[in-house]
Amino acid sequence: DAGVTQSPTHLIKTRGQQVTLRCSPKSGHDTVSWYQQALGQGPQFIFQYYEEEERQRGNFPDRFSGHQFPNYSSELNVNALLLGDSALYLCASSLVQLSYNEQFFGPGTRLTVL
Amino acid sequence: KQEVTQIPAALSVPEGENLVLNCSFTDSAIYNLQWFRQDPGKGLTSLLLIQSSQREQTSGRLNASLDKSSGRSTLYIAASQPGDSATYLCAVRVWGKEYALNFGKGTSLLVTP
């Protein structure tokens, strides 16, 4: 049973560019959350998707947007990249009825903005 | 806004020692509290989850306690091993925004042989 998978593993972009990160939830899960973890910091909640809708959002600008597909996989899009967007981006999945409790995290995508 | 603080930021102990990691939070209106482990450059692994109505949870050599009224949690690791070396993160869910985990910065633990 595959856990949460994320692609790509690493990514290098330049300021002003746009980036798309991808996440496939654990088998059977229907809810996906995204977190940003800067070096030496704890993860910060970006948003959560369920039934292809964003149902809660953290304190992130509109440059951060997402999408959830009918197969429950998800994308995180970041526009107009800034140096400060360099971080490890983590995806977590859960079952909607357990989303207040169990969340399984993927290995993350390391984004470097030059 | 919920603030989560973890002390110490880093800790180095010899193998076999018992140790305590501390977590404090500013808003006691939490839904639950969770301890995670993160290995360098990797994702998070859930260790223990304590609901707001509970006082502690145990799993193997790990024991986590919760004192909601004082805004504190501790993670106790018994008989530490080199394989326990990792960063330990504390996270809380707040009533009304339960989908989001609010994390501390973590405690970096090194257990030396």
mmCIF file of C-alpha atoms in Angstrom:
data_model
loop_
_atom_site.group_PDB
_atom_site.id
_atom_site.type_symbol
_atom_site.label_atom_id
_atom_site.label_comp_id
_atom_site.label_asym_id
_atom_site.label_seq_id
_atom_site.Cartn_x
_atom_site.Cartn_y
_atom_site.Cartn_z
ATOM 1 C CA ASP A 1 0.000 0.000 0.000
ATOM 2 C CA ALA A 2 1.696 3.179 -1.199
ATOM 3 C CA GLY A 3 1.849 6.027 1.232
ATOM 4 C CA VAL A 4 1.680 9.688 0.317
ATOM 5 C CA THR A 5 3.863 10.439 -2.700
ATOM 6 C CA GLN A 6 5.088 13.820 -3.914
ATOM 7 C CA SER A 7 6.803 14.978 -7.069
ATOM 8 C CA PRO A 8 9.284 16.248 -7.910
ATOM 9 C CA THR A 9 11.733 15.552 -5.089
ATOM 10 C CA HIS A 10 13.770 18.669 -5.738
ATOM 11 C CA LEU A 11 13.171 21.741 -7.853
ATOM 12 C CA ILE A 12 15.175 24.857 -8.639
ATOM 13 C CA LYS A 13 13.457 27.985 -9.969
ATOM 14 C CA THR A 14 14.326 31.641 -10.363
ATOM 15 C CA ARG A 15 12.513 34.629 -8.922
ATOM 16 C CA GLY A 16 9.307 35.541 -10.738
ATOM 17 C CA GLN A 17 8.740 32.070 -12.153
ATOM 18 C CA GLN A 18 5.790 29.828 -11.455
ATOM 19 C CA VAL A 19 5.942 26.306 -9.997
ATOM 20 C CA THR A 20 3.576 23.343 -9.668
ATOM 21 C CA LEU A 21 4.050 20.644 -7.054
ATOM 22 C CA ARG A 22 2.115 17.384 -7.050
ATOM 23 C CA CYS A 23 0.799 15.056 -4.377
ATOM 24 C CA SER A 24 -0.877 11.661 -4.472
ATOM 25 C CA PRO A 25 -2.644 10.780 -1.228
ATOM 26 C CA LYS A 26 -2.387 7.494 0.608
ATOM 27 C CA SER A 27 -4.694 4.873 -0.881
ATOM 28 C CA GLY A 28 -8.264 5.400 0.315
ATOM 29 C CA HIS A 29 -7.699 8.953 1.542
ATOM 30 C CA ASP A 30 -9.830 11.791 0.211
ATOM 31 C CA THR A 31 -8.421 14.899 1.912
ATOM 32 C CA VAL A 32 -5.126 16.642 1.134
ATOM 33 C CA SER A 33 -3.343 19.360 3.092
ATOM 34 C CA TRP A 34 -0.255 21.353 2.120
ATOM 35 C CA TYR A 35 2.407 22.748 4.447
ATOM 36 C CA GLN A 36 5.477 24.934 3.907
ATOM 37 C CA GLN A 37 8.545 24.256 6.055
ATOM 38 C CA ALA A 38 11.363 26.796 5.867
ATOM 39 C CA LEU A 39 14.809 25.737 7.061
ATOM 40 C CA GLY A 40 14.948 25.456 10.848
ATOM 41 C CA GLN A 41 11.220 26.142 11.222
ATOM 42 C CA GLY A 42 8.136 24.079 11.878
ATOM 43 C CA PRO A 43 5.716 23.435 9.008
ATOM 44 C CA GLN A 44 3.165 26.180 8.282
ATOM 45 C CA PHE A 45 -0.340 25.237 7.089
ATOM 46 C CA ILE A 46 -1.129 26.509 3.581
ATOM 47 C CA PHE A 47 -4.541 24.972 2.857
ATOM 48 C CA GLN A 48 -6.625 21.807 2.823
ATOM 49 C CA TYR A 49 -8.693 20.361 -0.032
ATOM 50 C CA TYR A 50 -11.678 18.056 0.103
ATOM 51 C CA GLU A 51 -14.144 17.241 -2.681
ATOM 52 C CA GLU A 52 -12.082 19.445 -4.992
ATOM 53 C CA GLU A 53 -12.756 22.491 -2.817
ATOM 54 C CA GLU A 54 -10.443 24.481 -0.545
ATOM 55 C CA ARG A 55 -12.014 24.190 2.874
ATOM 56 C CA GLN A 56 -9.500 25.932 5.101
ATOM 57 C CA ARG A 57 -6.613 28.261 4.346
ATOM 58 C CA GLY A 58 -3.669 29.444 6.389
ATOM 59 C CA ASN A 59 -2.021 32.850 6.302
ATOM 60 C CA PHE A 60 -0.571 32.654 2.785
ATOM 61 C CA PRO A 61 -0.991 35.149 -0.086
ATOM 62 C CA ASP A 62 -3.067 34.468 -3.174
ATOM 63 C CA ARG A 63 0.130 33.586 -5.060
ATOM 64 C CA PHE A 64 -0.375 30.182 -3.456
ATOM 65 C CA SER A 65 -3.216 28.252 -5.034
ATOM 66 C CA GLY A 66 -4.213 24.646 -5.263
ATOM 67 C CA HIS A 67 -6.344 22.109 -6.947
ATOM 68 C CA GLN A 68 -7.721 18.691 -6.144
ATOM 69 C CA PHE A 69 -8.642 16.227 -8.859
ATOM 70 C CA PRO A 70 -11.465 13.654 -8.887
ATOM 71 C CA ASN A 71 -8.937 10.934 -8.020
ATOM 72 C CA TYR A 72 -8.088 12.966 -4.862
ATOM 73 C CA SER A 73 -4.569 13.864 -6.003
ATOM 74 C CA SER A 74 -3.627 17.499 -5.589
ATOM 75 C CA GLU A 75 -1.420 20.251 -6.977
ATOM 76 C CA LEU A 76 0.088 23.266 -5.269
ATOM 77 C CA ASN A 77 0.817 26.218 -7.534
ATOM 78 C CA VAL A 78 2.982 29.166 -6.549
ATOM 79 C CA ASN A 79 3.161 32.213 -8.839
ATOM 80 C CA ALA A 80 5.698 35.039 -8.952
ATOM 81 C CA LEU A 81 8.219 33.139 -6.850
ATOM 82 C CA LEU A 82 10.168 35.012 -4.187
ATOM 83 C CA LEU A 83 13.444 34.016 -2.553
ATOM 84 C CA GLY A 84 11.472 33.482 0.655
ATOM 85 C CA ASP A 85 9.419 30.734 -0.988
ATOM 86 C CA SER A 86 12.451 28.439 -0.766
ATOM 87 C CA ALA A 87 11.335 25.640 1.551
ATOM 88 C CA LEU A 88 10.327 22.022 1.910
ATOM 89 C CA TYR A 89 6.707 21.645 0.805
ATOM 90 C CA LEU A 90 4.888 18.837 2.559
ATOM 91 C CA CYS A 91 1.666 17.171 1.569
ATOM 92 C CA ALA A 92 -0.492 15.275 4.061
ATOM 93 C CA SER A 93 -3.543 13.123 3.436
ATOM 94 C CA SER A 94 -6.364 11.775 5.575
ATOM 95 C CA LEU A 95 -9.882 10.401 5.495
ATOM 96 C CA VAL A 96 -12.387 13.235 5.862
ATOM 97 C CA GLN A 97 -14.014 11.664 8.912
ATOM 98 C CA LEU A 98 -10.591 11.401 10.579
ATOM 99 C CA SER A 99 -9.099 14.653 9.306
ATOM 100 C CA TYR A 100 -9.071 16.121 12.810
ATOM 101 C CA ASN A 101 -6.816 13.286 13.858
ATOM 102 C CA GLU A 102 -4.700 11.066 11.650
ATOM 103 C CA GLN A 103 -2.741 12.700 8.851
ATOM 104 C CA PHE A 104 -0.023 10.946 6.879
ATOM 105 C CA PHE A 105 2.779 13.075 5.477
ATOM 106 C CA GLY A 106 4.714 12.627 2.271
ATOM 107 C CA PRO A 107 8.511 13.056 1.955
ATOM 108 C CA GLY A 108 8.162 16.573 0.614
ATOM 109 C CA THR A 109 9.398 18.600 -2.347
ATOM 110 C CA ARG A 110 12.462 20.770 -1.757
ATOM 111 C CA LEU A 111 12.013 24.050 -3.667
ATOM 112 C CA THR A 112 14.964 26.375 -4.110
ATOM 113 C CA VAL A 113 14.347 29.846 -5.548
ATOM 114 C CA LEU A 114 17.423 31.646 -6.886
ATOM 115 C CA LYS B 1 -3.134 33.415 17.193
ATOM 116 C CA GLN B 2 -1.879 30.104 18.555
ATOM 117 C CA GLU B 3 1.870 30.137 19.308
ATOM 118 C CA VAL B 4 3.654 26.847 19.919
ATOM 119 C CA THR B 5 7.080 26.875 21.573
ATOM 120 C CA GLN B 6 9.450 23.977 22.041
ATOM 121 C CA ILE B 7 12.297 23.853 24.533
ATOM 122 C CA PRO B 8 15.127 23.036 24.206
ATOM 123 C CA ALA B 9 15.878 23.792 20.567
ATOM 124 C CA ALA B 10 18.619 21.159 20.574
ATOM 125 C CA LEU B 11 19.654 18.375 22.899
ATOM 126 C CA SER B 12 22.556 15.919 22.950
ATOM 127 C CA VAL B 13 22.513 12.927 25.300
ATOM 128 C CA PRO B 14 24.454 9.681 25.669
ATOM 129 C CA GLU B 15 22.706 6.463 24.750
ATOM 130 C CA GLY B 16 20.554 4.984 27.524
ATOM 131 C CA GLU B 17 19.480 8.250 29.131
ATOM 132 C CA ASN B 18 15.848 9.124 29.770
ATOM 133 C CA LEU B 19 14.906 12.534 28.418
ATOM 134 C CA VAL B 20 12.048 15.024 28.327
ATOM 135 C CA LEU B 21 11.085 17.366 25.506
ATOM 136 C CA ASN B 22 8.838 20.309 26.275
ATOM 137 C CA CYS B 23 6.081 21.990 24.282
ATOM 138 C CA SER B 24 3.983 24.993 25.305
ATOM 139 C CA PHE B 25 1.042 26.663 23.554
ATOM 140 C CA THR B 26 -0.655 29.991 24.174
ATOM 141 C CA ASP B 27 -4.328 29.169 23.486
ATOM 142 C CA SER B 28 -5.743 26.394 25.668
ATOM 143 C CA ALA B 29 -8.776 25.942 23.357
ATOM 144 C CA ILE B 30 -7.130 23.067 21.551
ATOM 145 C CA TYR B 31 -8.846 20.116 19.895
ATOM 146 C CA ASN B 32 -5.829 17.822 20.200
ATOM 147 C CA LEU B 33 -2.031 17.782 20.374
ATOM 148 C CA GLN B 34 0.295 15.625 18.346
ATOM 149 C CA TRP B 35 3.994 14.761 18.512
ATOM 150 C CA PHE B 36 5.875 14.039 15.293
ATOM 151 C CA ARG B 37 9.346 12.873 14.376
ATOM 152 C CA GLN B 38 11.219 14.244 11.356
ATOM 153 C CA ASP B 39 14.455 12.799 10.007
ATOM 154 C CA PRO B 40 16.739 15.175 8.053
ATOM 155 C CA GLY B 41 15.179 16.273 4.752
ATOM 156 C CA LYS B 42 12.263 13.897 5.208
ATOM 157 C CA GLY B 43 8.544 14.064 5.919
ATOM 158 C CA LEU B 44 6.864 13.730 9.299
ATOM 159 C CA THR B 45 5.997 10.555 11.177
ATOM 160 C CA SER B 46 3.261 10.734 13.804
ATOM 161 C CA LEU B 47 4.352 9.437 17.203
ATOM 162 C CA LEU B 48 1.522 10.161 19.625
ATOM 163 C CA LEU B 49 -1.786 12.015 19.527
ATOM 164 C CA ILE B 50 -3.541 13.266 22.670
ATOM 165 C CA GLN B 51 -7.150 14.447 22.526
ATOM 166 C CA SER B 52 -7.976 17.521 24.596
ATOM 167 C CA SER B 53 -9.911 15.367 27.075
ATOM 168 C CA GLN B 54 -6.939 13.063 27.688
ATOM 169 C CA ARG B 55 -3.976 13.497 30.027
ATOM 170 C CA GLU B 56 -1.421 11.187 28.411
ATOM 171 C CA GLN B 57 -0.667 8.640 25.731
ATOM 172 C CA THR B 58 1.980 5.929 25.611
ATOM 173 C CA SER B 59 3.625 4.018 22.794
ATOM 174 C CA GLY B 60 6.571 1.774 23.576
ATOM 175 C CA ARG B 61 9.365 3.891 25.064
ATOM 176 C CA LEU B 62 7.445 7.112 24.413
ATOM 177 C CA ASN B 63 5.028 8.818 26.767
ATOM 178 C CA ALA B 64 3.332 12.140 26.069
ATOM 179 C CA SER B 65 1.406 14.150 28.632
ATOM 180 C CA LEU B 66 -0.960 17.079 28.225
ATOM 181 C CA ASP B 67 -1.871 19.800 30.701
ATOM 182 C CA LYS B 68 -4.317 21.925 28.769
ATOM 183 C CA SER B 69 -4.958 24.423 31.559
ATOM 184 C CA SER B 70 -1.283 25.378 31.754
ATOM 185 C CA GLY B 71 -0.725 25.073 27.997
ATOM 186 C CA ARG B 72 1.976 22.423 28.244
ATOM 187 C CA SER B 73 2.872 19.012 26.906
ATOM 188 C CA THR B 74 5.919 16.851 27.482
ATOM 189 C CA LEU B 75 7.328 13.975 25.477
ATOM 190 C CA TYR B 76 9.251 11.489 27.594
ATOM 191 C CA ILE B 77 11.670 9.127 25.855
ATOM 192 C CA ALA B 78 12.938 6.234 27.953
ATOM 193 C CA ALA B 79 16.279 4.516 27.450
ATOM 194 C CA SER B 80 17.273 6.612 24.442
ATOM 195 C CA GLN B 81 18.984 4.972 21.443
ATOM 196 C CA PRO B 82 21.066 6.420 18.575
ATOM 197 C CA GLY B 83 18.139 5.633 16.269
ATOM 198 C CA ASP B 84 16.055 8.163 18.210
ATOM 199 C CA SER B 85 18.207 10.963 16.761
ATOM 200 C CA ALA B 86 15.845 13.229 14.821
ATOM 201 C CA THR B 87 13.860 16.436 15.166
ATOM 202 C CA TYR B 88 10.746 16.153 17.326
ATOM 203 C CA LEU B 89 7.850 18.472 16.512
ATOM 204 C CA CYS B 90 4.829 19.316 18.618
ATOM 205 C CA ALA B 91 1.616 20.463 16.902
ATOM 206 C CA VAL B 92 -1.834 21.509 18.101
ATOM 207 C CA ARG B 93 -5.230 21.818 16.456
ATOM 208 C CA VAL B 94 -7.346 24.774 17.572
ATOM 209 C CA TRP B 95 -11.120 24.676 17.962
ATOM 210 C CA GLY B 96 -12.736 26.333 14.959
ATOM 211 C CA LYS B 97 -9.722 25.692 12.713
ATOM 212 C CA GLU B 98 -9.299 22.006 13.296
ATOM 213 C CA TYR B 99 -8.026 21.137 9.833
ATOM 214 C CA ALA B 100 -4.731 22.934 10.430
ATOM 215 C CA LEU B 101 -1.849 21.700 12.545
ATOM 216 C CA ASN B 102 0.044 24.524 14.297
ATOM 217 C CA PHE B 103 3.640 23.436 14.743
ATOM 218 C CA GLY B 104 6.479 24.475 16.988
ATOM 219 C CA LYS B 105 9.996 24.799 15.578
ATOM 220 C CA GLY B 106 11.010 21.445 16.998
ATOM 221 C CA THR B 107 13.722 20.011 19.230
ATOM 222 C CA SER B 108 16.739 18.528 17.453
ATOM 223 C CA LEU B 109 17.831 15.428 19.381
ATOM 224 C CA LEU B 110 21.196 13.698 19.043
ATOM 225 C CA VAL B 111 21.760 10.444 20.937
ATOM 226 C CA THR B 112 25.434 9.457 20.956
ATOM 227 C CA PRO B 113 26.637 5.847 21.299
#
